[in-house]
Short mmCIF file of N, CA and C in Angstrom, two decimals:
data_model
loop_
_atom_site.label_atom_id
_atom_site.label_comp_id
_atom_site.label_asym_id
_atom_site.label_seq_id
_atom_site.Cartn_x
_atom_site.Cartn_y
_atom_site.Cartn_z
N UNK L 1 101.48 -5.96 109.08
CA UNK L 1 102.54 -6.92 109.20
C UNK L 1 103.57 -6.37 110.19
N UNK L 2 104.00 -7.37 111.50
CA UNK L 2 104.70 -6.24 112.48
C UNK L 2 106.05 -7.60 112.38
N UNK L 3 106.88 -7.32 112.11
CA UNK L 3 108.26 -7.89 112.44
C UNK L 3 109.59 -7.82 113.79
N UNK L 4 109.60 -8.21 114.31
CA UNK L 4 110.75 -7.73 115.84
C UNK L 4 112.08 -7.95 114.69
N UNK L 5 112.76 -6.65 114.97
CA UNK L 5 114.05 -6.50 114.64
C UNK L 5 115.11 -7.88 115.38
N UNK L 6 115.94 -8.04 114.65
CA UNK L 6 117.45 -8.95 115.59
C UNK L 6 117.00 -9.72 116.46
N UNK L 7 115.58 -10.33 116.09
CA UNK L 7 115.14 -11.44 117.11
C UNK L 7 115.59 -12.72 117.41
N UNK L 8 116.43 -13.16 116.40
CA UNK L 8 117.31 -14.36 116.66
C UNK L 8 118.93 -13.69 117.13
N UNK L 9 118.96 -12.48 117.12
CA UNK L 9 120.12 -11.74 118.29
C UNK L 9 120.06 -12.26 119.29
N UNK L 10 118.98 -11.96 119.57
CA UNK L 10 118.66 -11.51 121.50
C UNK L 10 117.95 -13.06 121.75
N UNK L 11 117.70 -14.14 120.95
CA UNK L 11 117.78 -15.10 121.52
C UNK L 11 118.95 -15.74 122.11
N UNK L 12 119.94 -15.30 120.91
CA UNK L 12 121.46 -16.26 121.30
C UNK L 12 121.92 -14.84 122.77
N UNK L 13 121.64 -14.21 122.87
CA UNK L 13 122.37 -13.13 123.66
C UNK L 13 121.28 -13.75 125.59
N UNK L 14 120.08 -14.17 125.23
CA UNK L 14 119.36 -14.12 126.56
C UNK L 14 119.25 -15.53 126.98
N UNK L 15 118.77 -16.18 125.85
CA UNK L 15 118.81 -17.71 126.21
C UNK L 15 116.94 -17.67 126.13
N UNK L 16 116.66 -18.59 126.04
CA UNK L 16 115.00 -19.36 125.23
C UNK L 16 114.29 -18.97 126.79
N UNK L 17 114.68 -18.95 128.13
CA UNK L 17 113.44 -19.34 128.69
C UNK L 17 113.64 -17.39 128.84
N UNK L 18 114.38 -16.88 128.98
CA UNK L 18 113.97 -15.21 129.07
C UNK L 18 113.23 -14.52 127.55
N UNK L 19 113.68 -15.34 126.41
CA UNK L 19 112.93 -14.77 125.51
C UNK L 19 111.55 -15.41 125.38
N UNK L 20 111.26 -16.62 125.87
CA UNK L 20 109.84 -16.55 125.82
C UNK L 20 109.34 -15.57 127.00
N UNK L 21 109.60 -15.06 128.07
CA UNK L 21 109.16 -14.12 128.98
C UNK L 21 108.82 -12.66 128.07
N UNK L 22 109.82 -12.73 127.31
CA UNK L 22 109.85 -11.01 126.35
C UNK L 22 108.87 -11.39 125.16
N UNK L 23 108.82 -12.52 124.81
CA UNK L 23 108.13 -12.54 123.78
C UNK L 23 106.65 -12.27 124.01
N UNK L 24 106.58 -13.00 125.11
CA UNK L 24 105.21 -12.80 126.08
C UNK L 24 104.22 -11.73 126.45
N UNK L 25 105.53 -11.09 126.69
CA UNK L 25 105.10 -9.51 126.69
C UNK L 25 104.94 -8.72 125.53
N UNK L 26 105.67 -8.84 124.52
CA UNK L 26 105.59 -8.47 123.18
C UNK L 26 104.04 -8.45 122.51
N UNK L 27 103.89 -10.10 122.77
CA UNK L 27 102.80 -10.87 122.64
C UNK L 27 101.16 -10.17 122.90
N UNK L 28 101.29 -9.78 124.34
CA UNK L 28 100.08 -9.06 124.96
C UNK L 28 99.87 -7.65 124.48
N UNK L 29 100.91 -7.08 124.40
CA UNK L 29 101.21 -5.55 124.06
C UNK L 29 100.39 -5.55 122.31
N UNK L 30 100.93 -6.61 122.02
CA UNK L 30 100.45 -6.54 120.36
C UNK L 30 98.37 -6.47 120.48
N UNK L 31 98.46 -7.87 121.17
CA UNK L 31 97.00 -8.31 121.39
C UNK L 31 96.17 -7.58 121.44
N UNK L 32 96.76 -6.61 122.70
CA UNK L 32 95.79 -5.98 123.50
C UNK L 32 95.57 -4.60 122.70
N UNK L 33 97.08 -4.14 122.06
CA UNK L 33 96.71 -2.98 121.11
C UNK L 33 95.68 -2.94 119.90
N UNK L 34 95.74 -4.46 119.48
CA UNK L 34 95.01 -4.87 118.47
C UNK L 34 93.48 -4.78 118.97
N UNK L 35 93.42 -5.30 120.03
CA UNK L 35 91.94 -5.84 120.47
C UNK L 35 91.20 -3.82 120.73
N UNK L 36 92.03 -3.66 121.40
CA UNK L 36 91.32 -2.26 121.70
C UNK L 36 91.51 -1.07 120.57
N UNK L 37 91.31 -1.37 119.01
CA UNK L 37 91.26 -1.10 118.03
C UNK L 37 90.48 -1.89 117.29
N UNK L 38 89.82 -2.89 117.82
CA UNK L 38 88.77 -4.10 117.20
C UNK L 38 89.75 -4.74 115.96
N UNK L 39 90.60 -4.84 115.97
CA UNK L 39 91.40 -5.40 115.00
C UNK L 39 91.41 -7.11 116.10
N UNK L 40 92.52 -7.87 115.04
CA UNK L 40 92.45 -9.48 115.60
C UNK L 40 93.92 -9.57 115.33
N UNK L 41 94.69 -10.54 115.83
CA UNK L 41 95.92 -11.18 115.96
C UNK L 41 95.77 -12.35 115.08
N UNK L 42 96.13 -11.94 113.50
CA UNK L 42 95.04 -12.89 112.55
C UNK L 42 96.44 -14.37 112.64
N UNK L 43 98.13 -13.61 112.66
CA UNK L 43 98.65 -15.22 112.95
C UNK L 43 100.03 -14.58 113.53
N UNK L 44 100.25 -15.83 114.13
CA UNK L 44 101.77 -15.23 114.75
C UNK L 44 102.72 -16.08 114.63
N UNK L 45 103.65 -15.95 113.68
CA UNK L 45 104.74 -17.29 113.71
C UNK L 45 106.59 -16.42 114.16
N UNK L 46 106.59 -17.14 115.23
CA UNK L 46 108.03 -17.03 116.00
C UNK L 46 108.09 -14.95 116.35
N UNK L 47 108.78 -14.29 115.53
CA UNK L 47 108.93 -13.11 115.90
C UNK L 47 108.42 -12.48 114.70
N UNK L 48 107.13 -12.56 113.95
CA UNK L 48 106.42 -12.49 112.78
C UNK L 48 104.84 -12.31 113.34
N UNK L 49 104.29 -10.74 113.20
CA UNK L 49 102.70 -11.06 113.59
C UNK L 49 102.02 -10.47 112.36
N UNK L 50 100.90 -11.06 112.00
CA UNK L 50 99.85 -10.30 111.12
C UNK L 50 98.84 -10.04 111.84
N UNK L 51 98.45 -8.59 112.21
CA UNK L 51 97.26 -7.86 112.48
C UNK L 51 96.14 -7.37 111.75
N UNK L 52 94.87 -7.97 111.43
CA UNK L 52 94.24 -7.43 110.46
C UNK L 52 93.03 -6.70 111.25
N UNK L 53 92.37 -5.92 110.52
CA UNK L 53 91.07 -4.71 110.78
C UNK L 53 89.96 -4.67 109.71
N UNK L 54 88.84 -5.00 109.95
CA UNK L 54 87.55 -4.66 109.47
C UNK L 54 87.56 -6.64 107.94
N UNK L 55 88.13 -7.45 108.99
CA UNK L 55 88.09 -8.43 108.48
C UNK L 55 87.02 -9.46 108.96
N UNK L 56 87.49 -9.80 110.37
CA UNK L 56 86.69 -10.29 111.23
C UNK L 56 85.26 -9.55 111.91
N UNK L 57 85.59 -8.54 112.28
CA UNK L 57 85.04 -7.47 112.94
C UNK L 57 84.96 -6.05 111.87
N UNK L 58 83.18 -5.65 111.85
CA UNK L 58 83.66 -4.80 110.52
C UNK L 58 83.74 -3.07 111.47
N UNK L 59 84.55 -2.36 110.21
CA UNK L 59 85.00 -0.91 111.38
C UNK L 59 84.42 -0.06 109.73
N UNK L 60 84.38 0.91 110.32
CA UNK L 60 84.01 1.52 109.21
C UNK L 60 85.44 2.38 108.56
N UNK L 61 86.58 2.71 109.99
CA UNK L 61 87.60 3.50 109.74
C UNK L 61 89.00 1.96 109.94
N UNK L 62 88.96 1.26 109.01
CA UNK L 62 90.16 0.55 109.63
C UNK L 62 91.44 0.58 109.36
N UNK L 63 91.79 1.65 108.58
CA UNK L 63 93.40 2.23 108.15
C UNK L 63 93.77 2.92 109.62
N UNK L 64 92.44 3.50 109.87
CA UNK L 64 93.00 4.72 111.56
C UNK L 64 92.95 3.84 112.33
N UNK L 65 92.11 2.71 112.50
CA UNK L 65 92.07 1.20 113.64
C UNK L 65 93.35 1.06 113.42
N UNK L 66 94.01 1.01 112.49
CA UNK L 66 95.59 0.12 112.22
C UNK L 66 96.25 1.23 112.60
N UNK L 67 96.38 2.15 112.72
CA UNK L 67 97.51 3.76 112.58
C UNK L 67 97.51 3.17 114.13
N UNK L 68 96.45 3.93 115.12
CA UNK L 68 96.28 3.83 116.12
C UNK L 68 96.90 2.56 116.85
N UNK L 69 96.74 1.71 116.44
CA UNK L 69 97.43 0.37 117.21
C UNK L 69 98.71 -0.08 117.03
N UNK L 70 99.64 0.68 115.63
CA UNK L 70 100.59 0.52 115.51
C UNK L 70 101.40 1.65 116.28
N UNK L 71 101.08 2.99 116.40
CA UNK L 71 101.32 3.62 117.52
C UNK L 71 101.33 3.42 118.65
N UNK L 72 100.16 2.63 119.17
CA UNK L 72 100.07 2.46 120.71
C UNK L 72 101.03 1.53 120.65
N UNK L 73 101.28 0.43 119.86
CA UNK L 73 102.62 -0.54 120.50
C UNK L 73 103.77 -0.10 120.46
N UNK L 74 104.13 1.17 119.68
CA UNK L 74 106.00 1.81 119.97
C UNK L 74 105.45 2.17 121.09
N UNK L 75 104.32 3.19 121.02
CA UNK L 75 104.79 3.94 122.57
C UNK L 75 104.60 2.65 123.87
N UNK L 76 104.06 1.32 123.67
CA UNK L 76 103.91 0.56 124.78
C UNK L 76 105.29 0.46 124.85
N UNK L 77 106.05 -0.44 123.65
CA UNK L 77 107.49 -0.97 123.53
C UNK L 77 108.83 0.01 124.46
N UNK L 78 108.42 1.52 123.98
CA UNK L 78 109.38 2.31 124.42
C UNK L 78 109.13 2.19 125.47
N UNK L 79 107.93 2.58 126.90
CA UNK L 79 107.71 2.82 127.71
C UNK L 79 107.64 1.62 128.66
N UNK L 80 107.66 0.24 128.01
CA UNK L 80 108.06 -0.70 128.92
C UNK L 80 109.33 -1.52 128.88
N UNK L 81 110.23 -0.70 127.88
CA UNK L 81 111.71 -1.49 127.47
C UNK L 81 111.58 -3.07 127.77
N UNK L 82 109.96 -3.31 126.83
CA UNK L 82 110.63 -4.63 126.50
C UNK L 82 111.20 -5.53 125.56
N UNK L 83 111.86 -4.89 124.44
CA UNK L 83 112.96 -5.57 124.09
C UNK L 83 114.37 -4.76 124.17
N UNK L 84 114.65 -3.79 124.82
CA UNK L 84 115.73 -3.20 125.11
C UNK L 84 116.41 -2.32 124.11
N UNK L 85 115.24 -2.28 123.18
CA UNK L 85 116.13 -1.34 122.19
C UNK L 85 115.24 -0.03 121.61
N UNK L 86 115.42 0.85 121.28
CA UNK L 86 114.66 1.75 120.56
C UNK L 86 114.18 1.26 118.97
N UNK L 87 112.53 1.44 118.70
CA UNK L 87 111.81 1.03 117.57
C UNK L 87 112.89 -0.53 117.37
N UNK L 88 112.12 -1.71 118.34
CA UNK L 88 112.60 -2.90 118.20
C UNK L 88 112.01 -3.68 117.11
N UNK L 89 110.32 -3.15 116.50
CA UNK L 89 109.80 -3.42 115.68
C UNK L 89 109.89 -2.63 114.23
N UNK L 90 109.34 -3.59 113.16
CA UNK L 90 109.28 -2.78 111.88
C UNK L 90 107.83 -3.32 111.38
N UNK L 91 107.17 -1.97 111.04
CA UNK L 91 105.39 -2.26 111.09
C UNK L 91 104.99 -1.72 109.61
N UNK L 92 104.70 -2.66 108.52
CA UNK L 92 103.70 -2.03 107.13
C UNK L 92 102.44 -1.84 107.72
N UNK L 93 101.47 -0.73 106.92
CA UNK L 93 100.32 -0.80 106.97
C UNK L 93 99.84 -0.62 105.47
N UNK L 94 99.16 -1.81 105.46
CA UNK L 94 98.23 -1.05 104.03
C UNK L 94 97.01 -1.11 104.45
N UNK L 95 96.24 -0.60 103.29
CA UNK L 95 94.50 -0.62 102.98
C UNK L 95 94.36 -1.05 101.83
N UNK L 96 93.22 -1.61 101.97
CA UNK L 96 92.87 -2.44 100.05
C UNK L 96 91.42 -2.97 100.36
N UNK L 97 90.96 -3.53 99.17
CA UNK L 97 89.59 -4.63 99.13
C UNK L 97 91.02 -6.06 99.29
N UNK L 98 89.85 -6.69 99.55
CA UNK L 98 90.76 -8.51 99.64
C UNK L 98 89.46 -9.47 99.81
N UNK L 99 89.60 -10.68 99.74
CA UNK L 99 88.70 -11.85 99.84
C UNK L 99 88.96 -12.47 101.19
N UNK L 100 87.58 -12.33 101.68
CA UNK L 100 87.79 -12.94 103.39
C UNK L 100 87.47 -13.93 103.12
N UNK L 101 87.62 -14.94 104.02
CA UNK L 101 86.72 -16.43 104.02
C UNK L 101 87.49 -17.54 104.77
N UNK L 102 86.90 -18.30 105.13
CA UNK L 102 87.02 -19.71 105.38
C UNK L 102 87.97 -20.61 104.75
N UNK L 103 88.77 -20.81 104.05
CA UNK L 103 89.95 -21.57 103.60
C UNK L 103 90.70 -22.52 103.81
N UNK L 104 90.79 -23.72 102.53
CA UNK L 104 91.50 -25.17 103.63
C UNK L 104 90.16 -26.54 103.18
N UNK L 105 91.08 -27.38 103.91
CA UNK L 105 90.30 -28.60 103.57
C UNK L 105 89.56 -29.17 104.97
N UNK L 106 89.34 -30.34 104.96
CA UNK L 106 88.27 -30.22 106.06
C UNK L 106 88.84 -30.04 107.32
N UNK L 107 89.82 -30.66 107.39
CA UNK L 107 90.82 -31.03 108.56
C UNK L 107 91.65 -29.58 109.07
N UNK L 108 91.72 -28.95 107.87
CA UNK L 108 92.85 -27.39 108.16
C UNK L 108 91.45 -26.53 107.49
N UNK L 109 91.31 -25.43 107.97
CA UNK L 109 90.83 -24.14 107.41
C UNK L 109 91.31 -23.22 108.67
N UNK L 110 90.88 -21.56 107.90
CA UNK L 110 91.71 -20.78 108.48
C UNK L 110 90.87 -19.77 107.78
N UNK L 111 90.37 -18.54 108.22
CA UNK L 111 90.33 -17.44 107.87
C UNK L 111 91.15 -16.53 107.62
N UNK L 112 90.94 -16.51 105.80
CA UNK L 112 92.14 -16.36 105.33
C UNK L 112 91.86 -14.52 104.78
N UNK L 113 92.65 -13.79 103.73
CA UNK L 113 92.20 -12.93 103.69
C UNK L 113 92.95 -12.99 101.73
N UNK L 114 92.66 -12.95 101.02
CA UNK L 114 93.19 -12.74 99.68
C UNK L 114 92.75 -11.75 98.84
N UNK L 115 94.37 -11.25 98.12
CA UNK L 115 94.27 -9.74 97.65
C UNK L 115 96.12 -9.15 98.46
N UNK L 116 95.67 -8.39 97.43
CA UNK L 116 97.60 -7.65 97.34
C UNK L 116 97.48 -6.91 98.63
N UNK L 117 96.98 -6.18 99.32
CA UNK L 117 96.95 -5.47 100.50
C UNK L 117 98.03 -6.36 101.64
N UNK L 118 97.77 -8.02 102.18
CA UNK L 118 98.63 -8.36 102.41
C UNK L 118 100.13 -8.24 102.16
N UNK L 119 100.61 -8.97 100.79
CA UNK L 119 101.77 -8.71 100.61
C UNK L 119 102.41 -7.32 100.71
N UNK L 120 101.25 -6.11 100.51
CA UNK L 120 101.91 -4.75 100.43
C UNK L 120 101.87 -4.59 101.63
N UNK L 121 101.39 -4.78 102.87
CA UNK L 121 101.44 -4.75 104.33
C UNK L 121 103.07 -5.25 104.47
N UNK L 122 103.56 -6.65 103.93
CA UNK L 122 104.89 -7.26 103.99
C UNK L 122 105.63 -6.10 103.85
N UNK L 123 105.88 -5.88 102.68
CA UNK L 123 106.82 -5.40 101.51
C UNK L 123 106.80 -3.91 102.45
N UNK L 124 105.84 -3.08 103.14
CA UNK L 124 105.90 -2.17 103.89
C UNK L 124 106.56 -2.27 104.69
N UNK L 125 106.61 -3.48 105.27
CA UNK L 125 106.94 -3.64 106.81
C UNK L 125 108.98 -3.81 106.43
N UNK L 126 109.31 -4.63 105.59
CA UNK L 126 110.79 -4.08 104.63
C UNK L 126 110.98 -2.84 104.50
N UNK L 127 110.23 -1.82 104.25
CA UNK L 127 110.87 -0.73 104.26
C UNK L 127 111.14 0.00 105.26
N UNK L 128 110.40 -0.23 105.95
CA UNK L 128 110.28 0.17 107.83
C UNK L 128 111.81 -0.61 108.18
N UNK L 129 111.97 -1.53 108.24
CA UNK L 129 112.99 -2.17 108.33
C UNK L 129 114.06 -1.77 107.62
N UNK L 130 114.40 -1.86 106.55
CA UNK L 130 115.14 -0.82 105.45
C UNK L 130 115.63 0.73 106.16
N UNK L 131 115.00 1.61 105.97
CA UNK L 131 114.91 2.50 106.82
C UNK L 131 115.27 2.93 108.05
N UNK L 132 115.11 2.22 109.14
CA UNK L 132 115.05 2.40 110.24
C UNK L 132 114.07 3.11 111.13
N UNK L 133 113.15 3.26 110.17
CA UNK L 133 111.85 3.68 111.09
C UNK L 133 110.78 2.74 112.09
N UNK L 134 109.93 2.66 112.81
CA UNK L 134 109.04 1.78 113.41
C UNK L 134 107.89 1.36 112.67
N UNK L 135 107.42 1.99 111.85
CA UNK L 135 106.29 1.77 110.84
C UNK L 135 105.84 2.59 109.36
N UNK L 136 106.09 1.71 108.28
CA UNK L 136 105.63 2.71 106.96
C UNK L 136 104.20 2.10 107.00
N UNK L 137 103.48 3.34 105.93
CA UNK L 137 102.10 2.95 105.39
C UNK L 137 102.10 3.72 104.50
N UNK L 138 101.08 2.83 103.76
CA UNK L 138 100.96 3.09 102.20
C UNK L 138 100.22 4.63 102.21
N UNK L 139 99.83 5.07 101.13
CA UNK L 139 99.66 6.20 100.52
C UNK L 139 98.29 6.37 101.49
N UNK L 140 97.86 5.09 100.58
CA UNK L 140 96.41 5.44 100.53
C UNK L 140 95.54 4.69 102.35
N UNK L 141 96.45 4.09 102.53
CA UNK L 141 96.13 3.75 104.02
C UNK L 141 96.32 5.20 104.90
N UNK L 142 97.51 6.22 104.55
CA UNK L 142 98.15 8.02 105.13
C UNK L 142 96.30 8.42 104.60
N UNK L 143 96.08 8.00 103.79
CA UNK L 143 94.98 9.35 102.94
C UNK L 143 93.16 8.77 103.74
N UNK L 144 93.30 7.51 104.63
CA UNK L 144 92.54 7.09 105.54
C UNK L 144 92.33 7.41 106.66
N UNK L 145 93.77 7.35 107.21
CA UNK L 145 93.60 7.67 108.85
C UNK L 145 94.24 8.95 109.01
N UNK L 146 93.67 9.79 110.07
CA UNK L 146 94.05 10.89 110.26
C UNK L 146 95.22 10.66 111.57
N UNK L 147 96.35 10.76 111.10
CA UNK L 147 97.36 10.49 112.60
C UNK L 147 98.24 12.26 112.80
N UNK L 148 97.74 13.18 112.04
CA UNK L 148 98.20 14.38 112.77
C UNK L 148 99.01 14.48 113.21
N UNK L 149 99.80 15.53 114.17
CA UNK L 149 101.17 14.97 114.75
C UNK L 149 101.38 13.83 114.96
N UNK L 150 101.18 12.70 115.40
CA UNK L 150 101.91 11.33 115.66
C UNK L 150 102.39 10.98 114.38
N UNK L 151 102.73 11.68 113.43
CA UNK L 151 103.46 11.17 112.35
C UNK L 151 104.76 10.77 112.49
N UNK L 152 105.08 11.59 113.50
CA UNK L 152 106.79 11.09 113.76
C UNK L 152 106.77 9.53 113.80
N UNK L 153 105.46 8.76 114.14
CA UNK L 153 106.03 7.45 114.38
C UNK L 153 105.81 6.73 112.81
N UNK L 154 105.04 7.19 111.97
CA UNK L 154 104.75 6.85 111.06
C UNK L 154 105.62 7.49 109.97
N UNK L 155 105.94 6.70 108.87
CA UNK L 155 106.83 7.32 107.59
C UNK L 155 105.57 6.51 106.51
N UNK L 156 105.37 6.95 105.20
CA UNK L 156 104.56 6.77 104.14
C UNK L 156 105.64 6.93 102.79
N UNK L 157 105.08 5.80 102.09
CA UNK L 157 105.09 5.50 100.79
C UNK L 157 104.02 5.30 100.01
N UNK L 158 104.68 6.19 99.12
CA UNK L 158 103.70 6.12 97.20
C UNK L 158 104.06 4.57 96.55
N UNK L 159 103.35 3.81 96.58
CA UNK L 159 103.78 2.98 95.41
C UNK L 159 103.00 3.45 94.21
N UNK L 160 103.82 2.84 92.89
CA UNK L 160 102.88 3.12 91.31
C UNK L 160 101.96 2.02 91.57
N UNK L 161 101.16 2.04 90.62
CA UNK L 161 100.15 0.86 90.25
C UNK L 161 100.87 -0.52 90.39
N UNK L 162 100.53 -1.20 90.61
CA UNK L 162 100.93 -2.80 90.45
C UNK L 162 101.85 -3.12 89.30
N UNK L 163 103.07 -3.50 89.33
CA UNK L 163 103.41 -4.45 88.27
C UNK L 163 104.35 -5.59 88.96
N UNK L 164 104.58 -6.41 87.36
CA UNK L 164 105.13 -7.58 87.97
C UNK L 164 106.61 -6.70 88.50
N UNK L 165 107.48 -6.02 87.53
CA UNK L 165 108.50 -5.39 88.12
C UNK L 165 108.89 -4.51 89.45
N UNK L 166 107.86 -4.17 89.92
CA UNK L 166 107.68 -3.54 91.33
C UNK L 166 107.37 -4.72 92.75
N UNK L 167 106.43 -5.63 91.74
CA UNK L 167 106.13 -6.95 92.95
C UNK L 167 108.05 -8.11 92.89
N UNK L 168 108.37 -7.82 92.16
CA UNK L 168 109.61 -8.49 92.25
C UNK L 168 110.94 -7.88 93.13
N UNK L 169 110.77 -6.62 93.09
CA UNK L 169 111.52 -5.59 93.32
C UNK L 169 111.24 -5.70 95.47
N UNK L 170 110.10 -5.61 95.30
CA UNK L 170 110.12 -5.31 96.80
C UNK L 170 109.62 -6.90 97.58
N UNK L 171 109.67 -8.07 96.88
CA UNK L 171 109.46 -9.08 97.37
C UNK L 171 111.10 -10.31 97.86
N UNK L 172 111.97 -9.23 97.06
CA UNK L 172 113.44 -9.76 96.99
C UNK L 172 113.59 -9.34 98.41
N UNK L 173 114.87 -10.29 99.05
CA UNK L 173 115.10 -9.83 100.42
C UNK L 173 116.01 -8.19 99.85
N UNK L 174 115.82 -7.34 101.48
CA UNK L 174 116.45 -6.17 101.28
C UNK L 174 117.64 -5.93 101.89
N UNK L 175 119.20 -5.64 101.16
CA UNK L 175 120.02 -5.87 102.48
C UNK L 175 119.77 -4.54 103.67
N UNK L 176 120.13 -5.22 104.77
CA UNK L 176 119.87 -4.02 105.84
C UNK L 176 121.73 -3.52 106.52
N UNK L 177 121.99 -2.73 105.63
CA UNK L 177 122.93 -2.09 106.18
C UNK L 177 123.68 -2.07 107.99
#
């Protein structure tokens, strides 16, 4: 789950036809990090992307497919200042089982993906945000991919087991200081 920080900022600050130019770029940077990790650009609404791995396309390593591509887009972001700020994004990663499939009625379907791994991808991507870091990942997504030094770009969280009190807890908005 990758989020752009203060994206309705820098709309009122640039004006619509320069932020679709940045978004654009945002846009490709994501794609292309995704694509050359065999991952997919599963949806993108306004300054909101979901990237998924070993859904569409199966990988055998897809926590390190995801490490790797969430890295390559800070270091793209930093190195092409295109949104003008340092870690402009906030990136969850999880790992889980989930239900792939086809989803929808005749007129709408969508390959969908169901199972908590999503929402904990969200609820990650809040703490990244929270924080001020560029990307958290879960425990057990850290205990997948081997990212070795490049940890600086990465921060990790333990969650406990599932409950309703923890899914309430991190599904509430978070204030951001």
């Amino acid at each position: 789950s990758i989020n752009v920080r203060n994206f309705h900022e820098l709309v009122r600050k640039i004006g619509p036809e320069a932020v679709q130019r940045v978004h654009g770029s945002l846009s490709d940077i994501v794609e292309q990090r995704a694509n050359a990790e065999r991952g997919i650009v599963d949806s993108l609404h306004g300054d909101r992307f979901l990237v998924t791995f070993n859904v569409a396309r199966a990988l055998s390593r897809a926590a390190q497919a995801a490490a790797n591509a969430a890295l390559g887009i800070v270091e793209d972001l930093e190195a092409q200042q295109v949104l003008g700020q340092r870690h402009p994004l906030s990136m969850g990663l999880a790992s889980g089982r989930a239900l792939v499939g086809n989803m929808g009625t005749d007129t709408i379907k969508k390959l969908c993906t169901i199972g908590a791994v999503y929402p904990e991808a969200v609820a990650l991507e809040r703490v990244a945000r929270w924080v001020g870091t560029p990307c958290v990942m879960s425990d057990k997504a850290k205990d997948e991919a081997d990212i070795g030094a490049r940890m600086f770009y990465i921060g990790h969280v333990i969650f406990p087991p599932p409950s309703d009190e923890l899914t309430n807890a991190i599904s509430l908005p978070i204030p951001i200081p």
